N, CA, C and O atoms as a Tinker XYZ file with bonds, in Angstrom:
   444  protein
     1  N      0.927000   -1.479000   -0.274000    73     2
     2  CA     0.048000    0.447000    0.149000    64     1     3
     3  C      1.027000    1.012000   -0.220000    63     2     4     5
     4  O      2.224000    0.738000   -0.132000    81     3
     5  N      0.305000    2.093000   -0.784000    73     3     6
     6  CA     1.023000    4.019000   -1.028000    64     5     7
     7  C      0.978000    4.512000    0.236000    63     6     8     9
     8  O     -0.049000    4.371000    0.899000    81     7
     9  N      2.010000    5.114000    0.708000    73     7    10
    10  CA     1.379000    6.191000    1.732000    64     9    11
    11  C      0.783000    7.275000    1.987000    63    10    12    13
    12  O      1.161000    8.339000    2.477000    81    11
    13  N     -0.252000    6.879000    1.582000    73    11    14
    14  CA    -0.939000    7.819000    1.323000    64    13    15
    15  C     -1.508000    8.825000    2.252000    63    14    16    17
    16  O     -2.493000    9.538000    2.059000    81    15
    17  N     -0.567000    8.759000    3.517000    73    15    18
    18  CA    -1.064000   10.827000    4.581000    64    17    19
    19  C     -0.038000   11.411000    3.508000    63    18    20    21
    20  O     -0.445000   12.380000    2.866000    81    19
    21  N      1.892000   10.698000    3.101000    73    19    22
    22  CA     2.520000   11.742000    2.188000    64    21    23
    23  C      1.948000   12.032000    1.036000    63    22    24    25
    24  O      2.376000   12.993000    0.397000    81    23
    25  N      1.020000   11.367000    0.617000    73    23    26
    26  CA     1.226000   12.315000   -0.370000    64    25    27
    27  C     -0.315000   13.282000   -0.196000    63    26    28    29
    28  O     -0.564000   14.442000   -0.522000    81    27
    29  N     -0.934000   12.505000    0.285000    73    27    30
    30  CA    -2.413000   13.997000    0.761000    64    29    31
    31  C     -1.534000   14.719000    1.420000    63    30    32    33
    32  O     -1.844000   15.850000    1.047000    81    31
    33  N     -0.306000   14.892000    2.424000    73    31    34
    34  CA     0.410000   16.029000    2.428000    64    33    35
    35  C      1.294000   16.946000    1.752000    63    34    36    37
    36  O      1.628000   18.105000    1.998000    81    35
    37  N      1.628000   16.011000    0.704000    73    35    38
    38  CA     1.781000   16.748000   -0.709000    64    37    39
    39  C      0.767000   17.353000   -1.913000    63    38    40    41
    40  O      1.044000   18.087000   -2.862000    81    39
    41  N     -0.111000   16.945000   -1.632000    73    39    42
    42  CA    -0.973000   17.549000   -2.521000    64    41    43
    43  C     -1.203000   18.749000   -1.681000    63    42    44    45
    44  O     -1.063000   19.909000   -2.069000    81    43
    45  N     -1.569000   18.369000   -0.493000    73    43    46
    46  CA    -2.286000   20.100000   -0.148000    64    45    47
    47  C     -1.689000   20.940000    0.455000    63    46    48    49
    48  O     -2.340000   21.827000    1.007000    81    47
    49  N      0.277000   20.922000    0.572000    73    47    50
    50  CA     0.800000   21.336000    0.393000    64    49    51
    51  C      1.050000   22.483000   -0.956000    63    50    52    53
    52  O      1.494000   23.631000   -0.938000    81    51
    53  N      0.502000   21.523000   -2.225000    73    51    54
    54  CA     1.143000   21.498000   -3.155000    64    53    55
    55  C     -0.114000   22.701000   -3.403000    63    54    56    57
    56  O      0.451000   23.781000   -3.578000    81    55
    57  N     -1.811000   22.872000   -3.482000    73    55    58
    58  CA    -2.364000   23.528000   -3.599000    64    57    59
    59  C     -2.031000   24.973000   -2.942000    63    58    60    61
    60  O     -1.984000   26.135000   -3.347000    81    59
    61  N     -1.853000   24.382000   -1.876000    73    59    62
    62  CA    -1.546000   26.328000   -0.650000    64    61    63
    63  C     -0.520000   27.076000   -1.591000    63    62    64    65
    64  O     -0.771000   27.918000   -2.453000    81    63
    65  N      0.550000   26.617000   -1.252000    73    63    66
    66  CA     1.548000   27.096000   -2.108000    64    65    67
    67  C      1.014000   27.915000   -3.440000    63    66    68    69
    68  O      1.081000   29.093000   -3.789000    81    67
    69  N      0.397000   26.604000   -4.067000    73    67    70
    70  CA    -0.483000   27.737000   -5.610000    64    69    71
    71  C     -1.380000   28.621000   -5.197000    63    70    72    73
    72  O     -2.194000   29.129000   -5.969000    81    71
    73  N     -1.303000   28.940000   -3.686000    73    71    74
    74  CA    -2.462000   30.560000   -3.303000    64    73    75
    75  C     -3.946000   29.895000   -3.085000    63    74    76    77
    76  O     -4.855000   30.657000   -2.756000    81    75
    77  N     -4.181000   28.697000   -3.233000    73    75    78
    78  CA    -5.234000   27.358000   -2.904000    64    77    79
    79  C     -5.613000   28.488000   -2.156000    63    78    80    81
    80  O     -4.775000   29.367000   -1.955000    81    79
    81  N     -7.375000   28.647000   -1.478000    73    79    82
    82  CA    -7.969000   29.488000   -0.183000    64    81    83
    83  C     -7.725000   27.762000    0.738000    63    82    84    85
    84  O     -7.561000   26.753000    0.051000    81    83
    85  N     -7.736000   27.685000    2.078000    73    83    86
    86  CA    -7.912000   27.133000    3.254000    64    85    87
    87  C     -8.699000   27.899000    4.235000    63    86    88    89
    88  O     -8.326000   27.999000    5.404000    81    87
    89  N     -9.865000   28.486000    3.756000    73    87    90
    90  CA   -10.941000   28.240000    4.235000    64    89    91
    91  C    -12.472000   28.844000    3.561000    63    90    92    93
    92  O    -13.384000   29.642000    3.772000    81    91
    93  N    -11.868000   27.582000    2.392000    73    91    94
    94  CA   -12.789000   26.652000    2.081000    64    93    95
    95  C    -13.321000   25.722000    2.122000    63    94    96    97
    96  O    -12.671000   25.127000    2.981000    81    95
    97  N    -14.514000   24.707000    1.652000    73    95    98
    98  CA   -14.310000   23.456000    1.991000    64    97    99
    99  C    -14.578000   23.046000   -0.084000    63    98   100   101
   100  O    -14.893000   23.794000   -1.010000    81    99
   101  N    -14.194000   21.255000   -0.031000    73    99   102
   102  CA   -12.998000   21.062000   -1.477000    64   101   103
   103  C    -13.845000   19.827000   -1.570000    63   102   104   105
   104  O    -14.198000   19.024000   -0.706000    81   103
   105  N    -14.160000   19.930000   -3.371000    73   103   106
   106  CA   -15.377000   18.511000   -3.432000    64   105   107
   107  C    -13.722000   18.178000   -3.242000    63   106   108   109
   108  O    -12.836000   18.990000   -3.513000    81   107
   109  N    -13.522000   16.957000   -2.774000    73   107   110
   110  CA   -12.906000   15.152000   -2.364000    64   109   111
   111  C    -13.257000   14.411000   -3.288000    63   110   112   113
   112  O    -14.398000   13.950000   -3.338000    81   111
   113  N    -12.086000   14.095000   -4.434000    73   111   114
   114  CA   -12.787000   13.461000   -4.993000    64   113   115
   115  C    -12.218000   11.939000   -4.718000    63   114   116   117
   116  O    -10.988000   11.981000   -4.748000    81   115
   117  N    -12.726000   10.562000   -4.452000    73   115   118
   118  CA   -11.861000    9.520000   -4.267000    64   117   119
   119  C    -11.352000    8.369000   -5.082000    63   118   120   121
   120  O    -10.775000    7.682000   -4.240000    81   119
   121  N    -11.289000    8.045000   -5.704000    73   119   122
   122  CA   -11.215000    7.202000   -6.979000    64   121   123
   123  C    -10.614000    5.840000   -6.182000    63   122   124   125
   124  O     -9.952000    5.502000   -5.201000    81   123
   125  N    -11.592000    5.144000   -7.736000    73   123   126
   126  CA   -11.867000    3.563000   -6.954000    64   125   127
   127  C    -11.312000    2.797000   -8.172000    63   126   128   129
   128  O    -10.766000    3.702000   -8.803000    81   127
   129  N    -11.166000    1.882000   -8.736000    73   127   130
   130  CA   -10.877000    0.963000  -10.270000    64   129   131
   131  C    -10.839000   -0.052000   -9.649000    63   130   132   133
   132  O    -10.643000   -0.180000   -8.440000    81   131
   133  N    -11.042000   -0.927000  -10.509000    73   131   134
   134  CA   -11.278000   -2.340000  -11.107000    64   133   135
   135  C    -11.398000   -2.761000  -12.182000    63   134   136   137
   136  O    -11.904000   -2.102000  -13.090000    81   135
   137  N    -10.870000   -4.196000  -12.342000    73   135   138
   138  CA   -11.527000   -5.438000  -14.249000    64   137   139
   139  C    -12.113000   -4.984000  -13.783000    63   138   140   141
   140  O    -12.426000   -3.826000  -14.059000    81   139
   141  N    -13.013000   -6.250000  -11.948000    73   139   142
   142  CA   -13.712000   -6.370000  -12.337000    64   141   143
   143  C    -15.509000   -5.487000  -12.171000    63   142   144   145
   144  O    -16.010000   -5.264000  -11.069000    81   143
   145  N    -15.920000   -5.268000  -12.974000    73   143   146
   146  CA   -17.462000   -4.685000  -12.708000    64   145   147
   147  C    -18.257000   -4.702000  -11.764000    63   146   148   149
   148  O    -18.676000   -3.742000  -11.117000    81   147
   149  N    -18.590000   -6.250000  -11.607000    73   147   150
   150  CA   -19.321000   -6.525000  -10.378000    64   149   151
   151  C    -18.552000   -6.386000   -8.497000    63   150   152   153
   152  O    -19.067000   -5.992000   -7.450000    81   151
   153  N    -16.925000   -7.009000   -8.867000    73   151   154
   154  CA   -16.277000   -6.212000   -7.407000    64   153   155
   155  C    -16.635000   -4.472000   -7.433000    63   154   156   157
   156  O    -17.211000   -4.171000   -6.388000    81   155
   157  N    -16.548000   -3.944000   -7.842000    73   155   158
   158  CA   -16.856000   -2.163000   -8.443000    64   157   159
   159  C    -17.747000   -1.917000   -7.918000    63   158   160   161
   160  O    -17.806000   -1.102000   -6.997000    81   159
   161  N    -19.015000   -2.801000   -8.538000    73   159   162
   162  CA   -20.341000   -2.035000   -7.954000    64   161   163
   163  C    -20.333000   -2.505000   -6.782000    63   162   164   165
   164  O    -19.786000   -1.506000   -6.317000    81   163
   165  N    -20.491000   -3.303000   -5.700000    73   163   166
   166  CA   -19.950000   -3.880000   -4.231000    64   165   167
   167  C    -19.497000   -2.864000   -3.951000    63   166   168   169
   168  O    -20.084000   -2.310000   -3.021000    81   167
   169  N    -18.433000   -2.195000   -4.479000    73   167   170
   170  CA   -17.488000   -1.602000   -3.592000    64   169   171
   171  C    -18.250000    0.168000   -3.657000    63   170   172   173
   172  O    -17.838000    1.250000   -3.238000    81   171
   173  N    -19.385000   -0.206000   -4.321000    73   171   174
   174  CA   -19.843000    1.544000   -4.449000    64   173   175
   175  C    -21.102000    1.134000   -4.158000    63   174   176   177
   176  O    -21.871000    2.085000   -4.300000    81   175
   177  N    -21.679000    0.111000   -3.801000    73   175   178
   178  CA   -22.547000   -0.159000   -2.961000    64   177   179
   179  C    -22.222000    0.121000   -1.488000    63   178   180   181
   180  O    -22.898000    0.976000   -0.915000    81   179
   181  N    -20.960000   -0.711000   -0.625000    73   179   182
   182  CA   -20.627000   -0.385000    0.178000    64   181   183
   183  C    -20.012000    0.729000    0.480000    63   182   184   185
   184  O    -19.048000    0.715000    1.246000    81   183
   185  N    -20.378000    1.617000    0.044000    73   183   186
   186  CA   -19.342000    3.131000    0.353000    64   185   187
   187  C    -21.152000    4.055000    0.256000    63   186   188   189
   188  O    -21.483000    5.104000    0.808000    81   187
   189  N    -22.019000    3.094000   -0.699000    73   187   190
   190  CA   -23.376000    3.719000   -0.269000    64   189   191
   191  C    -23.278000    3.923000    1.446000    63   190   192   193
   192  O    -23.410000    4.847000    2.249000    81   191
   193  N    -23.139000    3.279000    1.458000    73   191   194
   194  CA   -24.662000    2.067000    2.699000    64   193   195
   195  C    -23.802000    2.830000    3.833000    63   194   196   197
   196  O    -24.288000    3.028000    4.947000    81   195
   197  N    -22.600000    3.215000    3.517000    73   195   198
   198  CA   -21.311000    4.328000    5.112000    64   197   199
   199  C    -22.160000    5.724000    4.581000    63   198   200   201
   200  O    -22.232000    6.590000    5.453000    81   199
   201  N    -22.734000    6.021000    3.433000    73   199   202
   202  CA   -22.720000    7.641000    3.595000    64   201   203
   203  C    -22.617000    8.745000    2.611000    63   202   204   205
   204  O    -23.164000    9.846000    2.556000    81   203
   205  N    -21.872000    8.218000    1.949000    73   203   206
   206  CA   -21.122000    8.530000    0.622000    64   205   207
   207  C    -21.434000    9.015000   -0.800000    63   206   208   209
   208  O    -21.968000    8.329000   -1.671000    81   207
   209  N    -21.187000    9.795000   -0.873000    73   207   210
   210  CA   -21.598000   10.170000   -2.780000    64   209   211
   211  C    -21.765000    9.214000   -3.778000    63   210   212   213
   212  O    -21.377000    9.918000   -4.711000    81   211
   213  N    -21.848000    8.900000   -3.932000    73   211   214
   214  CA   -21.168000    8.006000   -4.708000    64   213   215
   215  C    -20.989000    8.240000   -6.087000    63   214   216   217
   216  O    -21.699000    9.238000   -6.214000    81   215
   217  N    -20.521000    8.005000   -7.229000    73   215   218
   218  CA   -20.885000    8.542000   -8.573000    64   217   219
   219  C    -21.107000    7.157000   -9.857000    63   218   220   221
   220  O    -20.571000    6.049000   -9.876000    81   219
   221  N    -21.795000    7.585000  -10.531000    73   219   222
   222  CA   -22.064000    6.358000  -10.887000    64   221   223
   223  C    -20.678000    5.634000  -11.733000    63   222   224   225
   224  O    -19.876000    6.370000  -12.307000    81   223
   225  N    -20.563000    4.597000  -11.731000    73   223   226
   226  CA   -19.060000    3.788000  -12.520000    64   225   227
   227  C    -19.071000    3.905000  -13.926000    63   226   228   229
   228  O    -20.016000    3.591000  -14.649000    81   227
   229  N    -17.827000    4.437000  -14.338000    73   227   230
   230  CA   -17.956000    4.497000  -15.792000    64   229   231
   231  C    -16.829000    3.760000  -16.139000    63   230   232   233
   232  O    -16.065000    3.631000  -15.182000    81   231
   233  N    -16.300000    3.015000  -17.581000    73   231   234
   234  CA   -15.817000    1.991000  -18.513000    64   233   235
   235  C    -14.478000    3.051000  -18.691000    63   234   236   237
   236  O    -14.988000    4.130000  -18.993000    81   235
   237  N    -13.170000    3.196000  -18.642000    73   235   238
   238  CA   -11.803000    4.183000  -18.163000    64   237   239
   239  C    -11.385000    3.413000  -19.428000    63   238   240   241
   240  O    -12.032000    2.456000  -19.854000    81   239
   241  N     -9.980000    4.005000  -20.150000    73   239   242
   242  CA    -9.194000    3.759000  -21.178000    64   241   243
   243  C     -7.940000    4.462000  -20.534000    63   242   244   245
   244  O     -7.631000    5.653000  -20.488000    81   243
   245  N     -7.220000    3.150000  -19.974000    73   243   246
   246  CA    -5.655000    3.306000  -20.072000    64   245   247
   247  C     -5.099000    3.317000  -21.213000    63   246   248   249
   248  O     -5.363000    2.721000  -22.257000    81   247
   249  N     -3.799000    4.506000  -20.751000    73   247   250
   250  CA    -2.741000    4.347000  -21.354000    64   249   251
   251  C     -2.125000    3.756000  -22.321000    63   250   252   253
   252  O     -1.270000    4.364000  -22.965000    81   251
   253  N     -2.437000    2.531000  -22.575000    73   251   254
   254  CA    -2.265000    1.397000  -23.188000    64   253   255
   255  C     -2.666000    1.035000  -23.655000    63   254   256   257
   256  O     -2.169000    0.045000  -24.192000    81   255
   257  N     -4.345000    1.534000  -24.048000    73   255   258
   258  CA    -5.115000    1.109000  -24.391000    64   257   259
   259  C     -6.910000    0.205000  -23.744000    63   258   260   261
   260  O     -8.039000    0.414000  -24.186000    81   259
   261  N     -6.433000   -0.864000  -22.488000    73   259   262
   262  CA    -6.845000   -0.949000  -22.349000    64   261   263
   263  C     -7.997000   -0.754000  -21.322000    63   262   264   265
   264  O     -8.019000    0.266000  -20.634000    81   263
   265  N     -8.804000   -1.564000  -21.223000    73   263   266
   266  CA   -10.228000   -0.802000  -20.245000    64   265   267
   267  C     -9.808000   -1.239000  -18.669000    63   266   268   269
   268  O     -8.979000   -2.082000  -18.329000    81   267
   269  N    -10.756000   -0.284000  -17.724000    73   267   270
   270  CA   -11.001000   -0.789000  -16.979000    64   269   271
   271  C    -12.383000    0.180000  -15.871000    63   270   272   273
   272  O    -12.719000    1.364000  -15.851000    81   271
   273  N    -12.802000   -0.913000  -15.171000    73   271   274
   274  CA   -13.264000    0.813000  -14.563000    64   273   275
   275  C    -14.042000    1.463000  -13.032000    63   274   276   277
   276  O    -14.498000    1.026000  -11.976000    81   275
   277  N    -13.945000    2.068000  -13.355000    73   275   278
   278  CA   -14.102000    3.845000  -12.055000    64   277   279
   279  C    -15.333000    4.025000  -11.974000    63   278   280   281
   280  O    -16.349000    4.098000  -12.666000    81   279
   281  N    -14.720000    4.117000  -10.211000    73   279   282
   282  CA   -16.062000    4.621000   -9.641000    64   281   283
   283  C    -15.530000    6.811000   -8.961000    63   282   284   285
   284  O    -14.860000    7.432000   -9.787000    81   283
   285  N    -15.690000    7.142000   -8.387000    73   283   286
   286  CA   -15.296000    8.551000   -7.601000    64   285   287
   287  C    -16.560000    8.278000   -6.188000    63   286   288   289
   288  O    -17.786000    8.168000   -6.175000    81   287
   289  N    -15.886000    8.261000   -5.517000    73   287   290
   290  CA   -16.819000    9.295000   -4.427000    64   289   291
   291  C    -16.746000   10.593000   -3.757000    63   290   292   293
   292  O    -16.177000   10.418000   -2.679000    81   291
   293  N    -16.894000   11.149000   -3.831000    73   291   294
   294  CA   -17.171000   12.355000   -3.885000    64   293   295
   295  C    -17.414000   13.439000   -2.260000    63   294   296   297
   296  O    -18.504000   13.338000   -1.696000    81   295
   297  N    -16.164000   14.546000   -1.563000    73   295   298
   298  CA   -16.697000   14.386000    0.002000    64   297   299
   299  C    -16.422000   15.781000    0.044000    63   298   300   301
   300  O    -15.556000   16.246000   -0.697000    81   299
   301  N    -17.067000   16.505000    0.835000    73   299   302
   302  CA   -16.811000   18.146000    0.648000    64   301   303
   303  C    -16.623000   17.879000    2.317000    63   302   304   305
   304  O    -17.316000   17.473000    3.250000    81   303
   305  N    -14.599000   18.593000    1.986000    73   303   306
   306  CA   -14.103000   18.640000    3.055000    64   305   307
   307  C    -12.897000   20.109000    3.575000    63   306   308   309
   308  O    -12.631000   20.826000    2.611000    81   307
   309  N    -12.471000   20.387000    4.425000    73   307   310
   310  CA   -11.697000   20.980000    4.311000    64   309   311
   311  C    -10.198000   20.847000    4.232000    63   310   312   313
   312  O     -9.609000   19.860000    4.672000    81   311
   313  N     -9.569000   21.920000    3.630000    73   311   314
   314  CA    -8.163000   21.775000    3.142000    64   313   315
   315  C     -7.032000   21.351000    4.465000    63   314   316   317
   316  O     -6.369000   22.130000    5.149000    81   315
   317  N     -7.074000   20.207000    4.519000    73   315   318
   318  CA    -6.831000   19.806000    5.506000    64   317   319
   319  C     -6.245000   18.414000    6.042000    63   318   320   321
   320  O     -7.007000   17.737000    6.733000    81   319
   321  N     -4.690000   17.827000    5.731000    73   319   322
   322  CA    -4.241000   16.579000    5.870000    64   321   323
   323  C     -5.218000   15.645000    6.545000    63   322   324   325
   324  O     -5.854000   14.788000    5.932000    81   323
   325  N     -5.339000   15.970000    8.481000    73   323   326
   326  CA    -6.246000   14.852000    9.440000    64   325   327
   327  C     -7.634000   15.135000    8.886000    63   326   328   329
   328  O     -8.543000   14.548000    9.472000    81   327
   329  N     -7.959000   15.893000    7.903000    73   327   330
   330  CA    -9.231000   15.777000    7.335000    64   329   331
   331  C    -10.103000   14.830000    6.437000    63   330   332   333
   332  O    -11.017000   14.006000    6.485000    81   331
   333  N     -9.197000   15.503000    5.548000    73   331   334
   334  CA    -9.160000   14.182000    4.142000    64   333   335
   335  C     -8.386000   13.278000    4.808000    63   334   336   337
   336  O     -9.226000   12.927000    5.637000    81   335
   337  N     -7.224000   12.511000    5.119000    73   335   338
   338  CA    -7.086000   11.377000    6.302000    64   337   339
   339  C     -7.705000   10.172000    6.640000    63   338   340   341
   340  O     -7.215000    9.043000    6.607000    81   339
   341  N     -8.992000   10.568000    7.018000    73   339   342
   342  CA   -10.182000   10.170000    7.723000    64   341   343
   343  C    -10.880000    9.456000    6.777000    63   342   344   345
   344  O    -11.053000    8.238000    6.825000    81   343
   345  N    -11.352000   10.322000    5.767000    73   343   346
   346  CA   -11.764000    9.638000    4.708000    64   345   347
   347  C    -11.016000    8.935000    3.826000    63   346   348   349
   348  O    -11.731000    8.504000    2.921000    81   347
   349  N     -9.926000    8.651000    3.715000    73   347   350
   350  CA    -9.116000    7.720000    3.418000    64   349   351
   351  C     -8.753000    7.046000    3.342000    63   350   352   353
   352  O     -8.510000    6.255000    2.431000    81   351
   353  N     -8.535000    7.149000    4.596000    73   351   354
   354  CA    -8.177000    5.630000    6.088000    64   353   355
   355  C     -9.537000    4.324000    5.880000    63   354   356   357
   356  O     -9.295000    3.118000    5.827000    81   355
   357  N    -11.017000    4.973000    5.784000    73   355   358
   358  CA   -11.764000    4.781000    5.403000    64   357   359
   359  C    -11.962000    3.608000    4.104000    63   358   360   361
   360  O    -12.068000    2.385000    4.007000    81   359
   361  N    -11.941000    4.714000    3.263000    73   359   362
   362  CA   -12.521000    4.182000    1.525000    64   361   363
   363  C    -10.640000    3.057000    1.595000    63   362   364   365
   364  O    -10.571000    1.828000    1.566000    81   363
   365  N    -10.137000    3.468000    1.632000    73   363   366
   366  CA    -9.262000    2.321000    1.031000    64   365   367
   367  C     -9.079000    1.214000    1.760000    63   366   368   369
   368  O     -8.595000    0.153000    1.367000    81   367
   369  N     -9.566000    1.539000    3.077000    73   367   370
   370  CA    -9.805000   -0.127000    4.075000    64   369   371
   371  C    -11.041000   -0.857000    3.482000    63   370   372   373
   372  O    -11.025000   -2.088000    3.456000    81   371
   373  N    -12.368000   -0.007000    2.890000    73   371   374
   374  CA   -13.102000   -0.369000    1.979000    64   373   375
   375  C    -12.938000   -0.918000    1.337000    63   374   376   377
   376  O    -13.279000   -2.077000    1.573000    81   375
   377  N    -12.298000   -0.650000   -0.017000    73   375   378
   378  CA   -11.764000   -0.922000   -0.759000    64   377   379
   379  C    -11.129000   -3.152000   -0.915000    63   378   380   381
   380  O    -11.260000   -4.153000   -1.619000    81   379
   381  N    -10.392000   -2.572000    0.499000    73   379   382
   382  CA    -9.064000   -3.307000    0.154000    64   381   383
   383  C    -10.505000   -5.115000    0.276000    63   382   384   385
   384  O    -10.402000   -6.106000   -0.447000    81   383
   385  N    -11.096000   -5.005000    0.869000    73   383   386
   386  CA   -12.758000   -5.228000    1.519000    64   385   387
   387  C    -12.958000   -6.691000    0.733000    63   386   388
   388  O    -14.011000   -7.317000    0.853000    81   387
   389  N    -13.249000   -4.143000   -0.290000    73   390
   390  CA   -13.352000   -5.771000   -2.021000    64   389   391
   391  C    -13.707000   -5.976000   -3.196000    63   390   392   393
   392  O    -14.544000   -5.953000   -4.097000    81   391
   393  N    -12.053000   -6.328000   -2.542000    73   391   394
   394  CA   -10.609000   -6.747000   -3.820000    64   393   395
   395  C    -11.038000   -5.513000   -4.916000    63   394   396   397
   396  O    -11.524000   -5.731000   -6.026000    81   395
   397  N    -10.671000   -3.820000   -4.201000    73   395   398
   398  CA   -10.837000   -3.442000   -5.836000    64   397   399
   399  C     -9.702000   -2.338000   -5.245000    63   398   400   401
   400  O     -9.406000   -2.265000   -4.052000    81   399
   401  N     -9.279000   -1.718000   -6.025000    73   399   402
   402  CA    -8.217000   -0.061000   -6.053000    64   401   403
   403  C     -8.260000    1.210000   -5.414000    63   402   404   405
   404  O     -8.293000    2.175000   -6.178000    81   403
   405  N     -8.268000    1.468000   -4.016000    73   403   406
   406  CA    -7.639000    2.870000   -3.773000    64   405   407
   407  C     -7.048000    3.177000   -4.720000    63   406   408   409
   408  O     -6.087000    2.508000   -5.102000    81   407
   409  N     -7.507000    4.384000   -5.420000    73   407   410
   410  CA    -6.608000    5.444000   -6.539000    64   409   411
   411  C     -6.298000    6.463000   -6.055000    63   410   412   413
   412  O     -6.988000    7.323000   -6.603000    81   411
   413  N     -5.551000    6.979000   -5.216000    73   411   414
   414  CA    -6.121000    8.006000   -4.623000    64   413   415
   415  C     -7.091000    8.912000   -4.722000    63   414   416   417
   416  O     -8.254000    8.632000   -5.012000    81   415
   417  N     -6.535000   10.386000   -4.417000    73   415   418
   418  CA    -7.844000   11.601000   -4.534000    64   417   419
   419  C     -7.462000   12.639000   -4.953000    63   418   420   421
   420  O     -6.248000   12.600000   -5.155000    81   419
   421  N     -7.828000   13.405000   -5.147000    73   419   422
   422  CA    -7.723000   15.250000   -5.703000    64   421   423
   423  C     -9.055000   16.277000   -6.294000    63   422   424   425
   424  O     -9.872000   16.119000   -7.201000    81   423
   425  N     -8.920000   16.903000   -5.728000    73   423   426
   426  CA    -9.337000   17.919000   -5.890000    64   425   427
   427  C     -9.489000   19.223000   -6.770000    63   426   428   429
   428  O     -9.748000   18.826000   -7.905000    81   427
   429  N     -9.433000   20.879000   -6.748000    73   427   430
   430  CA    -9.225000   21.481000   -8.006000    64   429   431
   431  C     -8.672000   22.404000   -7.163000    63   430   432   433
   432  O     -8.880000   22.234000   -5.962000    81   431
   433  N     -8.040000   23.309000   -7.497000    73   431   434
   434  CA    -8.018000   24.811000   -6.571000    64   433   435
   435  C     -8.680000   25.578000   -6.809000    63   434   436   437
   436  O     -9.027000   25.858000   -7.956000    81   435
   437  N     -9.262000   26.467000   -5.190000    73   435   438
   438  CA    -9.861000   27.442000   -5.496000    64   437   439
   439  C     -8.880000   29.042000   -4.692000    63   438   440   441
   440  O     -7.921000   29.296000   -3.963000    81   439
   441  N    -10.106000   29.802000   -5.577000    73   439   442
   442  CA    -9.076000   30.964000   -4.704000    64   441   443
   443  C     -9.528000   31.296000   -3.448000    63   442   444
   444  O     -8.894000   32.092000   -2.755000    81   443
């Protein structure tokens, strides 16, 4: 498993260094992927049952042309590593449980 705390710290630090506001709520998108649609669908349902806003699964094309399934869990959160890591920890554990891959998170710059 990757070091999600270190990755999260880097993302948050980069956004703040670029001038992104620390006073606003951010739409944080947590990414899940799997080659198996049924397993991905089970993960999406499990995330929904935990109270998360789950986007519809979609087929994605990788750089090598192969296909994979993915969906996002969208959470409003402060631009704070500890706050974001609460969801990362829960969602990464859910991914392991459902045998899919937690593929990190992202958000957008806000002034």
